[in-house]
Short mmCIF file of N, CA and C in Angstrom, two decimals:
data_model
loop_
_atom_site.label_atom_id
_atom_site.label_comp_id
_atom_site.label_asym_id
_atom_site.label_seq_id
_atom_site.Cartn_x
_atom_site.Cartn_y
_atom_site.Cartn_z
N UNK A 19 -25.74 -15.39 45.93
CA UNK A 19 -24.77 -14.52 45.29
C UNK A 19 -25.46 -13.37 44.54
N UNK A 20 -26.60 -13.65 43.92
CA UNK A 20 -27.33 -12.62 43.18
C UNK A 20 -27.76 -11.48 44.09
N UNK A 21 -28.14 -11.81 45.31
CA UNK A 21 -28.59 -10.77 46.24
C UNK A 21 -27.47 -9.79 46.52
N UNK A 22 -26.24 -10.27 46.56
CA UNK A 22 -25.10 -9.41 46.86
C UNK A 22 -24.86 -8.40 45.72
N UNK A 23 -25.05 -8.82 44.49
CA UNK A 23 -24.82 -7.96 43.34
C UNK A 23 -26.04 -7.11 42.98
N UNK A 24 -27.20 -7.52 43.40
CA UNK A 24 -28.43 -6.82 43.02
C UNK A 24 -28.40 -5.32 43.30
N UNK A 25 -28.00 -4.89 44.50
CA UNK A 25 -28.01 -3.44 44.75
C UNK A 25 -27.04 -2.69 43.83
N UNK A 26 -25.93 -3.31 43.47
CA UNK A 26 -24.97 -2.66 42.57
C UNK A 26 -25.50 -2.61 41.15
N UNK A 27 -26.26 -3.61 40.77
CA UNK A 27 -26.93 -3.57 39.47
C UNK A 27 -27.94 -2.43 39.46
N UNK A 28 -28.61 -2.21 40.58
CA UNK A 28 -29.56 -1.11 40.68
C UNK A 28 -28.84 0.25 40.65
N UNK A 29 -27.66 0.35 41.24
CA UNK A 29 -26.87 1.58 41.15
C UNK A 29 -26.51 1.83 39.68
N UNK A 30 -26.08 0.78 38.99
CA UNK A 30 -25.75 0.92 37.56
C UNK A 30 -26.99 1.32 36.76
N UNK A 31 -28.13 0.75 37.09
CA UNK A 31 -29.38 1.12 36.42
C UNK A 31 -29.71 2.58 36.65
N UNK A 32 -29.49 3.05 37.86
CA UNK A 32 -29.73 4.46 38.18
C UNK A 32 -28.86 5.36 37.31
N UNK A 33 -27.59 5.02 37.24
CA UNK A 33 -26.65 5.83 36.45
C UNK A 33 -27.03 5.81 34.97
N UNK A 34 -27.27 4.63 34.43
CA UNK A 34 -27.56 4.52 33.00
C UNK A 34 -28.87 5.21 32.61
N UNK A 35 -29.88 5.05 33.43
CA UNK A 35 -31.16 5.72 33.13
C UNK A 35 -31.05 7.23 33.26
N UNK A 36 -30.26 7.69 34.22
CA UNK A 36 -30.04 9.13 34.38
C UNK A 36 -29.28 9.70 33.19
N UNK A 37 -28.24 9.00 32.76
CA UNK A 37 -27.46 9.45 31.61
C UNK A 37 -28.35 9.48 30.36
N UNK A 38 -29.13 8.43 30.17
CA UNK A 38 -30.06 8.39 29.03
C UNK A 38 -30.95 9.64 29.04
N UNK A 39 -31.54 9.94 30.18
CA UNK A 39 -32.44 11.09 30.28
C UNK A 39 -31.75 12.40 29.94
N UNK A 40 -30.53 12.60 30.43
CA UNK A 40 -29.81 13.84 30.17
C UNK A 40 -29.48 13.99 28.69
N UNK A 41 -29.04 12.89 28.08
CA UNK A 41 -28.69 12.92 26.66
C UNK A 41 -29.94 13.20 25.81
N UNK A 42 -31.03 12.54 26.11
CA UNK A 42 -32.26 12.75 25.35
C UNK A 42 -32.78 14.18 25.52
N UNK A 43 -32.74 14.71 26.73
CA UNK A 43 -33.22 16.08 26.94
C UNK A 43 -32.37 17.10 26.18
N UNK A 44 -31.05 16.91 26.19
CA UNK A 44 -30.17 17.81 25.43
C UNK A 44 -30.49 17.72 23.95
N UNK A 45 -30.64 16.50 23.44
CA UNK A 45 -30.94 16.28 22.03
C UNK A 45 -32.26 16.93 21.64
N UNK A 46 -33.29 16.70 22.41
CA UNK A 46 -34.62 17.20 22.08
C UNK A 46 -34.73 18.71 22.26
N UNK A 47 -34.00 19.27 23.21
CA UNK A 47 -34.05 20.72 23.42
C UNK A 47 -33.51 21.48 22.21
N UNK A 48 -32.64 20.84 21.44
CA UNK A 48 -32.07 21.49 20.28
C UNK A 48 -32.81 21.23 18.98
N UNK A 49 -33.89 20.49 19.04
CA UNK A 49 -34.65 20.13 17.83
C UNK A 49 -35.81 21.10 17.61
N UNK A 50 -36.12 21.37 16.35
CA UNK A 50 -37.31 22.21 16.08
C UNK A 50 -38.58 21.43 16.43
N UNK A 51 -39.61 22.15 16.66
CA UNK A 51 -40.89 21.54 17.02
C UNK A 51 -41.39 20.64 15.88
N UNK A 52 -41.77 19.40 16.22
CA UNK A 52 -42.25 18.50 15.18
C UNK A 52 -43.75 18.63 14.92
N UNK A 53 -44.42 19.48 15.68
CA UNK A 53 -45.87 19.55 15.60
C UNK A 53 -46.32 20.33 14.38
N UNK A 54 -47.29 19.78 13.67
CA UNK A 54 -47.89 20.43 12.51
C UNK A 54 -49.35 20.80 12.78
N UNK A 55 -49.90 20.22 13.80
CA UNK A 55 -51.29 20.47 14.17
C UNK A 55 -51.41 21.91 14.69
N UNK A 56 -52.33 22.71 14.16
CA UNK A 56 -52.48 24.10 14.61
C UNK A 56 -52.76 24.23 16.10
N UNK A 57 -53.47 23.27 16.66
CA UNK A 57 -53.75 23.30 18.09
C UNK A 57 -52.45 23.19 18.89
N UNK A 58 -51.56 22.28 18.49
CA UNK A 58 -50.31 22.08 19.21
C UNK A 58 -49.30 23.19 18.93
N UNK A 59 -49.28 23.71 17.71
CA UNK A 59 -48.32 24.78 17.41
C UNK A 59 -48.66 26.06 18.17
N UNK A 60 -49.88 26.20 18.63
CA UNK A 60 -50.28 27.38 19.40
C UNK A 60 -49.86 27.30 20.86
N UNK A 61 -49.41 26.14 21.29
CA UNK A 61 -48.98 25.98 22.69
C UNK A 61 -47.62 26.63 22.92
N UNK A 62 -47.37 26.96 24.16
CA UNK A 62 -46.06 27.50 24.56
C UNK A 62 -44.97 26.49 24.15
N UNK A 63 -43.82 26.97 23.68
CA UNK A 63 -42.76 26.04 23.25
C UNK A 63 -42.33 25.02 24.32
N UNK A 64 -42.36 25.42 25.58
CA UNK A 64 -41.99 24.48 26.65
C UNK A 64 -43.02 23.36 26.75
N UNK A 65 -44.29 23.69 26.60
CA UNK A 65 -45.34 22.67 26.63
C UNK A 65 -45.18 21.74 25.43
N UNK A 66 -44.88 22.31 24.27
CA UNK A 66 -44.64 21.48 23.08
C UNK A 66 -43.49 20.51 23.34
N UNK A 67 -42.43 21.01 23.97
CA UNK A 67 -41.27 20.17 24.28
C UNK A 67 -41.66 19.03 25.22
N UNK A 68 -42.44 19.35 26.23
CA UNK A 68 -42.85 18.35 27.21
C UNK A 68 -43.76 17.27 26.63
N UNK A 69 -44.40 17.55 25.51
CA UNK A 69 -45.30 16.58 24.89
C UNK A 69 -44.60 15.65 23.90
N UNK A 70 -43.33 15.88 23.64
CA UNK A 70 -42.60 15.03 22.70
C UNK A 70 -42.38 13.64 23.30
N UNK A 71 -42.57 12.60 22.49
CA UNK A 71 -42.37 11.23 23.01
C UNK A 71 -40.98 10.98 23.59
N UNK A 72 -39.95 11.51 22.95
CA UNK A 72 -38.60 11.30 23.49
C UNK A 72 -38.43 11.97 24.85
N UNK A 73 -38.99 13.15 25.01
CA UNK A 73 -38.90 13.85 26.30
C UNK A 73 -39.67 13.08 27.36
N UNK A 74 -40.83 12.58 27.00
CA UNK A 74 -41.60 11.75 27.93
C UNK A 74 -40.80 10.52 28.32
N UNK A 75 -40.08 9.93 27.36
CA UNK A 75 -39.25 8.75 27.68
C UNK A 75 -38.13 9.12 28.66
N UNK A 76 -37.61 10.34 28.56
CA UNK A 76 -36.58 10.79 29.50
C UNK A 76 -37.16 10.90 30.91
N UNK A 77 -38.40 11.39 31.01
CA UNK A 77 -39.04 11.48 32.33
C UNK A 77 -39.33 10.08 32.90
N UNK A 78 -39.73 9.18 32.04
CA UNK A 78 -39.95 7.80 32.48
C UNK A 78 -38.63 7.19 32.95
N UNK A 79 -37.55 7.48 32.24
CA UNK A 79 -36.23 7.00 32.66
C UNK A 79 -35.84 7.57 34.02
N UNK A 80 -36.16 8.83 34.26
CA UNK A 80 -35.86 9.44 35.56
C UNK A 80 -36.64 8.75 36.67
N UNK A 81 -37.88 8.41 36.38
CA UNK A 81 -38.68 7.69 37.36
C UNK A 81 -38.09 6.30 37.59
N UNK A 82 -37.70 5.62 36.52
CA UNK A 82 -37.06 4.31 36.64
C UNK A 82 -35.76 4.38 37.42
N UNK A 83 -34.99 5.44 37.19
CA UNK A 83 -33.75 5.64 37.93
C UNK A 83 -34.05 5.80 39.43
N UNK A 84 -35.10 6.50 39.75
CA UNK A 84 -35.48 6.66 41.16
C UNK A 84 -35.87 5.33 41.79
N UNK A 85 -36.59 4.51 41.05
CA UNK A 85 -36.95 3.19 41.57
C UNK A 85 -35.72 2.32 41.79
N UNK A 86 -34.80 2.35 40.82
CA UNK A 86 -33.55 1.60 40.98
C UNK A 86 -32.78 2.09 42.21
N UNK A 87 -32.76 3.39 42.39
CA UNK A 87 -32.03 3.99 43.52
C UNK A 87 -32.63 3.55 44.86
N UNK A 88 -33.93 3.53 44.93
CA UNK A 88 -34.60 3.08 46.16
C UNK A 88 -34.22 1.62 46.45
N UNK A 89 -34.26 0.78 45.43
CA UNK A 89 -33.90 -0.63 45.61
C UNK A 89 -32.44 -0.79 46.02
N UNK A 90 -31.57 0.04 45.47
CA UNK A 90 -30.15 -0.02 45.84
C UNK A 90 -29.95 0.38 47.30
N UNK A 91 -30.64 1.45 47.71
CA UNK A 91 -30.43 1.97 49.06
C UNK A 91 -31.04 1.08 50.14
N UNK A 92 -31.93 0.19 49.74
CA UNK A 92 -32.47 -0.75 50.73
C UNK A 92 -31.37 -1.65 51.28
N UNK A 93 -30.31 -1.88 50.48
CA UNK A 93 -29.27 -2.81 50.89
C UNK A 93 -27.88 -2.20 51.01
N UNK A 94 -27.71 -0.97 50.55
CA UNK A 94 -26.38 -0.34 50.58
C UNK A 94 -26.39 0.89 51.47
N UNK A 95 -25.25 1.17 52.08
CA UNK A 95 -25.10 2.43 52.80
C UNK A 95 -25.10 3.58 51.79
N UNK A 96 -25.74 4.66 52.13
CA UNK A 96 -25.78 5.82 51.25
C UNK A 96 -24.37 6.32 50.96
N UNK A 97 -23.53 6.34 51.99
CA UNK A 97 -22.16 6.83 51.81
C UNK A 97 -21.33 5.94 50.89
N UNK A 98 -21.74 4.71 50.70
CA UNK A 98 -21.04 3.79 49.79
C UNK A 98 -21.60 3.91 48.37
N UNK A 99 -22.90 4.06 48.23
CA UNK A 99 -23.53 4.09 46.91
C UNK A 99 -23.49 5.46 46.25
N UNK A 100 -23.68 6.51 47.02
CA UNK A 100 -23.85 7.84 46.43
C UNK A 100 -22.67 8.31 45.59
N UNK A 101 -21.43 8.05 45.97
CA UNK A 101 -20.32 8.51 45.12
C UNK A 101 -20.40 8.00 43.68
N UNK A 102 -21.05 6.88 43.46
CA UNK A 102 -21.16 6.35 42.10
C UNK A 102 -22.05 7.20 41.22
N UNK A 103 -22.82 8.09 41.81
CA UNK A 103 -23.63 9.01 41.01
C UNK A 103 -22.72 9.96 40.23
N UNK A 104 -21.47 10.10 40.66
CA UNK A 104 -20.52 10.94 39.93
C UNK A 104 -20.24 10.38 38.53
N UNK A 105 -20.51 9.10 38.33
CA UNK A 105 -20.34 8.52 37.00
C UNK A 105 -21.26 9.19 35.98
N UNK A 106 -22.36 9.77 36.45
CA UNK A 106 -23.24 10.51 35.55
C UNK A 106 -22.47 11.63 34.85
N UNK A 107 -21.66 12.38 35.59
CA UNK A 107 -20.89 13.48 35.03
C UNK A 107 -19.91 12.96 33.98
N UNK A 108 -19.25 11.88 34.31
CA UNK A 108 -18.25 11.30 33.42
C UNK A 108 -18.90 10.81 32.12
N UNK A 109 -19.94 10.01 32.23
CA UNK A 109 -20.57 9.43 31.05
C UNK A 109 -21.24 10.48 30.17
N UNK A 110 -21.95 11.42 30.77
CA UNK A 110 -22.60 12.47 29.99
C UNK A 110 -21.55 13.30 29.26
N UNK A 111 -20.48 13.64 29.95
CA UNK A 111 -19.42 14.43 29.32
C UNK A 111 -18.78 13.69 28.15
N UNK A 112 -18.54 12.41 28.31
CA UNK A 112 -17.93 11.63 27.24
C UNK A 112 -18.88 11.44 26.06
N UNK A 113 -20.15 11.18 26.34
CA UNK A 113 -21.12 10.99 25.26
C UNK A 113 -21.43 12.29 24.51
N UNK A 114 -21.28 13.42 25.18
CA UNK A 114 -21.57 14.70 24.53
C UNK A 114 -20.58 15.01 23.41
N UNK A 115 -19.42 14.40 23.45
CA UNK A 115 -18.42 14.66 22.41
C UNK A 115 -18.88 14.10 21.06
N UNK A 116 -19.15 12.79 20.95
CA UNK A 116 -19.58 12.29 19.63
C UNK A 116 -21.03 12.66 19.28
N UNK A 117 -21.89 12.78 20.27
CA UNK A 117 -23.30 13.02 19.97
C UNK A 117 -23.63 14.47 19.66
N UNK A 118 -22.94 15.40 20.32
CA UNK A 118 -23.29 16.81 20.16
C UNK A 118 -22.12 17.68 19.70
N UNK A 119 -20.99 17.04 19.42
CA UNK A 119 -19.83 17.79 18.93
C UNK A 119 -19.16 18.65 19.98
N UNK A 120 -19.40 18.36 21.25
CA UNK A 120 -18.73 19.13 22.29
C UNK A 120 -17.25 18.76 22.34
N UNK A 121 -16.44 19.66 22.86
CA UNK A 121 -15.00 19.42 22.88
C UNK A 121 -14.58 18.78 24.20
N UNK A 122 -13.54 17.98 24.11
CA UNK A 122 -12.97 17.33 25.28
C UNK A 122 -11.62 17.99 25.53
N UNK A 123 -11.60 18.97 26.40
CA UNK A 123 -10.38 19.74 26.65
C UNK A 123 -9.51 19.07 27.71
N UNK A 124 -8.31 19.57 27.84
CA UNK A 124 -7.39 19.06 28.86
C UNK A 124 -7.99 19.22 30.25
N UNK A 125 -8.61 20.35 30.51
CA UNK A 125 -9.22 20.59 31.82
C UNK A 125 -10.35 19.60 32.10
N UNK A 126 -11.17 19.32 31.08
CA UNK A 126 -12.25 18.34 31.26
C UNK A 126 -11.68 16.96 31.54
N UNK A 127 -10.65 16.57 30.78
CA UNK A 127 -10.03 15.26 30.99
C UNK A 127 -9.39 15.17 32.37
N UNK A 128 -8.77 16.24 32.80
CA UNK A 128 -8.16 16.27 34.13
C UNK A 128 -9.23 16.13 35.21
N UNK A 129 -10.32 16.84 35.05
CA UNK A 129 -11.43 16.73 36.00
C UNK A 129 -12.02 15.34 36.03
N UNK A 130 -12.17 14.72 34.86
CA UNK A 130 -12.70 13.35 34.80
C UNK A 130 -11.73 12.37 35.47
N UNK A 131 -10.46 12.58 35.26
CA UNK A 131 -9.46 11.72 35.92
C UNK A 131 -9.53 11.87 37.43
N UNK A 132 -9.66 13.10 37.90
CA UNK A 132 -9.78 13.34 39.34
C UNK A 132 -11.04 12.69 39.89
N UNK A 133 -12.11 12.74 39.10
CA UNK A 133 -13.37 12.13 39.51
C UNK A 133 -13.21 10.62 39.68
N UNK A 134 -12.54 9.99 38.71
CA UNK A 134 -12.33 8.54 38.78
C UNK A 134 -11.44 8.18 39.97
N UNK A 135 -10.38 8.93 40.18
CA UNK A 135 -9.50 8.67 41.32
C UNK A 135 -10.26 8.86 42.62
N UNK A 136 -11.06 9.91 42.71
CA UNK A 136 -11.86 10.13 43.92
C UNK A 136 -12.85 9.01 44.15
N UNK A 137 -13.47 8.54 43.10
CA UNK A 137 -14.43 7.44 43.22
C UNK A 137 -13.74 6.17 43.73
N UNK A 138 -12.57 5.90 43.22
CA UNK A 138 -11.81 4.72 43.68
C UNK A 138 -11.46 4.86 45.16
N UNK A 139 -10.99 6.04 45.55
CA UNK A 139 -10.61 6.26 46.96
C UNK A 139 -11.82 6.15 47.88
N UNK A 140 -12.93 6.75 47.50
CA UNK A 140 -14.12 6.71 48.34
C UNK A 140 -14.67 5.29 48.45
N UNK A 141 -14.65 4.55 47.36
CA UNK A 141 -15.21 3.20 47.39
C UNK A 141 -14.37 2.25 48.24
N UNK A 142 -13.12 2.56 48.42
CA UNK A 142 -12.25 1.71 49.25
C UNK A 142 -12.34 2.06 50.72
N UNK A 143 -12.93 3.22 51.01
CA UNK A 143 -13.00 3.68 52.39
C UNK A 143 -14.20 3.18 53.03
#
């Protein structure tokens, strides 16, 4: 029974790790540079950003998401698994409201509803 659920757990892992990475990158991109060392403060701001531990964790999460995705696709049809990647849009949009103060408009809610309906229809096909 575990083998049957394993690829879907890997799909969920892919989604969750991807969402984590997007949220962390948005959060860190808006933060001032934490570096006080003159050597590091002289680096280009993008390089400084790439050296932050949280940003590195987002890259590690992206790599982990890729590994989960590979394991999922070993047992699932791409056409069955790939639509679930749309959950990334839904989760990131919902988390951006409390975490970053973004607004949840009628149009966004309508789009999210359409996304969920589409996901249900595709998964049944």
